[in-house]
Tab-separated table of C-alpha atoms in Angstrom:
chain	number	residue	atom	x	y	z
A	1	GLN	CA	74.629	44.239	1.493
A	2	VAL	CA	73.710	41.256	3.630
A	3	PRO	CA	72.391	42.626	6.930
A	4	LEU	CA	73.620	39.722	9.036
A	5	VAL	CA	76.778	37.666	8.664
A	6	GLU	CA	77.262	34.278	10.259
A	7	SER	CA	80.702	32.896	11.054
A	8	GLY	CA	82.167	29.871	12.773
A	9	SER	CA	81.160	27.234	10.300
A	10	GLY	CA	83.137	24.063	9.947
A	11	VAL	CA	83.388	20.336	10.220
A	12	ALA	CA	83.255	18.691	13.623
A	13	GLN	CA	83.133	15.138	14.842
A	14	VAL	CA	80.237	13.668	16.739
A	15	GLY	CA	80.376	14.860	20.328
A	16	ALA	CA	82.479	17.914	19.567
A	17	SER	CA	81.551	21.589	19.851
A	18	LEU	CA	81.250	24.535	17.512
A	19	ARG	CA	80.367	28.168	18.116
A	20	LEU	CA	78.521	30.201	15.513
A	21	ARG	CA	78.480	33.972	15.631
A	22	CYS	CA	76.083	36.428	14.048
A	23	ASP	CA	77.506	39.823	13.129
A	24	THR	CA	74.751	42.459	13.083
A	25	SER	CA	77.021	45.491	12.643
A	26	ALA	CA	75.844	46.077	9.060
A	27	ARG	CA	72.319	46.608	10.296
A	28	THR	CA	70.878	49.893	11.472
A	29	GLY	CA	67.861	50.172	13.708
A	30	SER	CA	66.755	48.237	16.745
A	31	THR	CA	66.821	44.522	17.381
A	32	TYR	CA	64.206	42.869	19.540
A	33	ALA	CA	64.962	39.211	18.950
A	34	MET	CA	67.496	36.947	17.330
A	35	GLY	CA	66.784	33.490	16.107
A	36	TRP	CA	68.846	30.664	14.713
A	37	PHE	CA	67.425	28.333	12.091
A	38	ARG	CA	68.894	25.458	10.136
A	39	GLN	CA	68.130	23.715	6.883
A	40	ALA	CA	69.348	20.265	5.965
A	41	PRO	CA	69.304	19.038	2.339
A	42	GLY	CA	65.790	18.188	1.234
A	43	LYS	CA	64.236	19.532	4.411
A	44	GLU	CA	62.480	22.716	5.393
A	45	ARG	CA	64.183	25.418	7.392
A	46	GLU	CA	63.576	24.768	11.071
A	47	PHE	CA	63.847	26.775	14.258
A	48	VAL	CA	66.821	25.957	16.482
A	49	ALA	CA	67.037	28.621	19.189
A	50	GLY	CA	66.228	32.250	19.862
A	51	ILE	CA	66.450	35.056	22.382
A	52	THR	CA	64.563	38.290	22.947
A	53	TRP	CA	66.265	41.539	23.831
A	54	ILE	CA	63.619	42.683	26.330
A	55	GLY	CA	63.213	40.158	29.097
A	56	SER	CA	65.880	37.875	27.628
A	57	MET	CA	63.351	35.173	26.887
A	58	ILE	CA	65.020	32.088	25.418
A	59	SER	CA	63.590	29.212	23.467
A	60	TYR	CA	65.102	26.023	22.070
A	61	ALA	CA	63.912	23.323	19.751
A	62	ASP	CA	63.484	20.017	21.565
A	63	SER	CA	66.205	18.483	19.398
A	64	VAL	CA	68.888	20.838	20.716
A	65	ARG	CA	67.742	21.690	24.235
A	66	GLY	CA	70.477	20.912	26.736
A	67	ARG	CA	73.172	20.881	24.055
A	68	PHE	CA	72.963	24.319	22.456
A	69	THR	CA	73.167	27.710	24.166
A	70	VAL	CA	71.995	30.908	22.513
A	71	SER	CA	73.133	34.413	23.366
A	72	ARG	CA	72.658	37.790	21.728
A	73	ASP	CA	75.487	37.231	19.259
A	74	SER	CA	76.218	33.523	19.121
A	75	LEU	CA	75.046	29.948	19.213
A	76	GLN	CA	77.207	27.539	21.202
A	77	MET	CA	76.706	23.986	19.991
A	78	ASN	CA	77.947	21.142	22.209
A	79	SER	CA	77.635	17.373	21.961
A	80	LEU	CA	77.079	17.626	18.231
A	81	LYS	CA	75.189	14.862	16.487
A	82	LEU	CA	75.155	13.736	12.865
A	83	GLU	CA	71.639	15.129	12.520
A	84	ASP	CA	72.909	18.619	13.380
A	85	THR	CA	74.472	18.799	9.920
A	86	ALA	CA	72.814	21.675	8.068
A	87	VAL	CA	73.182	25.227	6.857
A	88	TYR	CA	72.622	27.489	9.857
A	89	TYR	CA	71.046	30.932	9.550
A	90	CYS	CA	70.777	33.759	12.039
A	91	ALA	CA	67.862	36.138	11.826
A	92	THR	CA	66.726	39.246	13.672
A	93	ARG	CA	63.464	41.033	14.265
A	94	ASP	CA	63.136	44.823	14.495
A	95	THR	CA	59.758	45.016	16.231
A	96	TYR	CA	58.868	44.205	19.806
A	97	THR	CA	57.932	40.667	20.745
A	98	PRO	CA	57.408	39.346	24.301
A	99	LEU	CA	58.221	35.813	23.242
A	100	VAL	CA	60.778	34.236	20.940
A	101	PRO	CA	59.331	33.789	17.453
A	102	THR	CA	59.825	30.198	16.302
A	103	THR	CA	58.819	30.572	12.675
A	104	THR	CA	60.705	32.153	9.806
A	105	GLY	CA	57.941	34.727	9.438
A	106	GLY	CA	58.777	36.111	12.856
A	107	TYR	CA	62.040	37.606	11.600
A	108	ASN	CA	62.738	40.170	8.909
A	109	PHE	CA	66.524	40.196	8.543
A	110	TRP	CA	68.567	37.156	7.599
A	111	GLY	CA	72.131	36.109	7.092
A	112	GLN	CA	73.347	34.146	4.107
A	113	GLY	CA	73.832	30.955	6.097
A	114	THR	CA	76.861	28.982	7.175
A	115	GLN	CA	77.530	25.259	6.775
A	116	VAL	CA	77.941	22.986	9.762
A	117	THR	CA	78.938	19.404	9.033
A	118	VAL	CA	79.131	16.768	11.737
A	119	SER	CA	81.033	13.611	10.873
A	120	SER	CA	81.396	10.269	12.611
């Protein structure tokens, strides 16, 4: 059973908005941080945004800061650009961290990914 399930995928035009959600109900145990990553074809998976449960620390990649907003269960994506096209993954961490992990190794539960396509 996949521990995390993303939803909200779709096709959007440049400048439009999409909201991705991460369902963690299949997981048991504590969550201390949630991160969103994305992977475009031929590229490595990269950090997009994340939030910690204790202290509500938030971090964004430079490429999305000011356009994306992360919360404990979703990623709001505004002013979408062509380069935002990718498979988006949510991930959670079950051990304490004071800061938002920005690498894939900082998380131990992952969703299966959801496609976001931005068209002109």
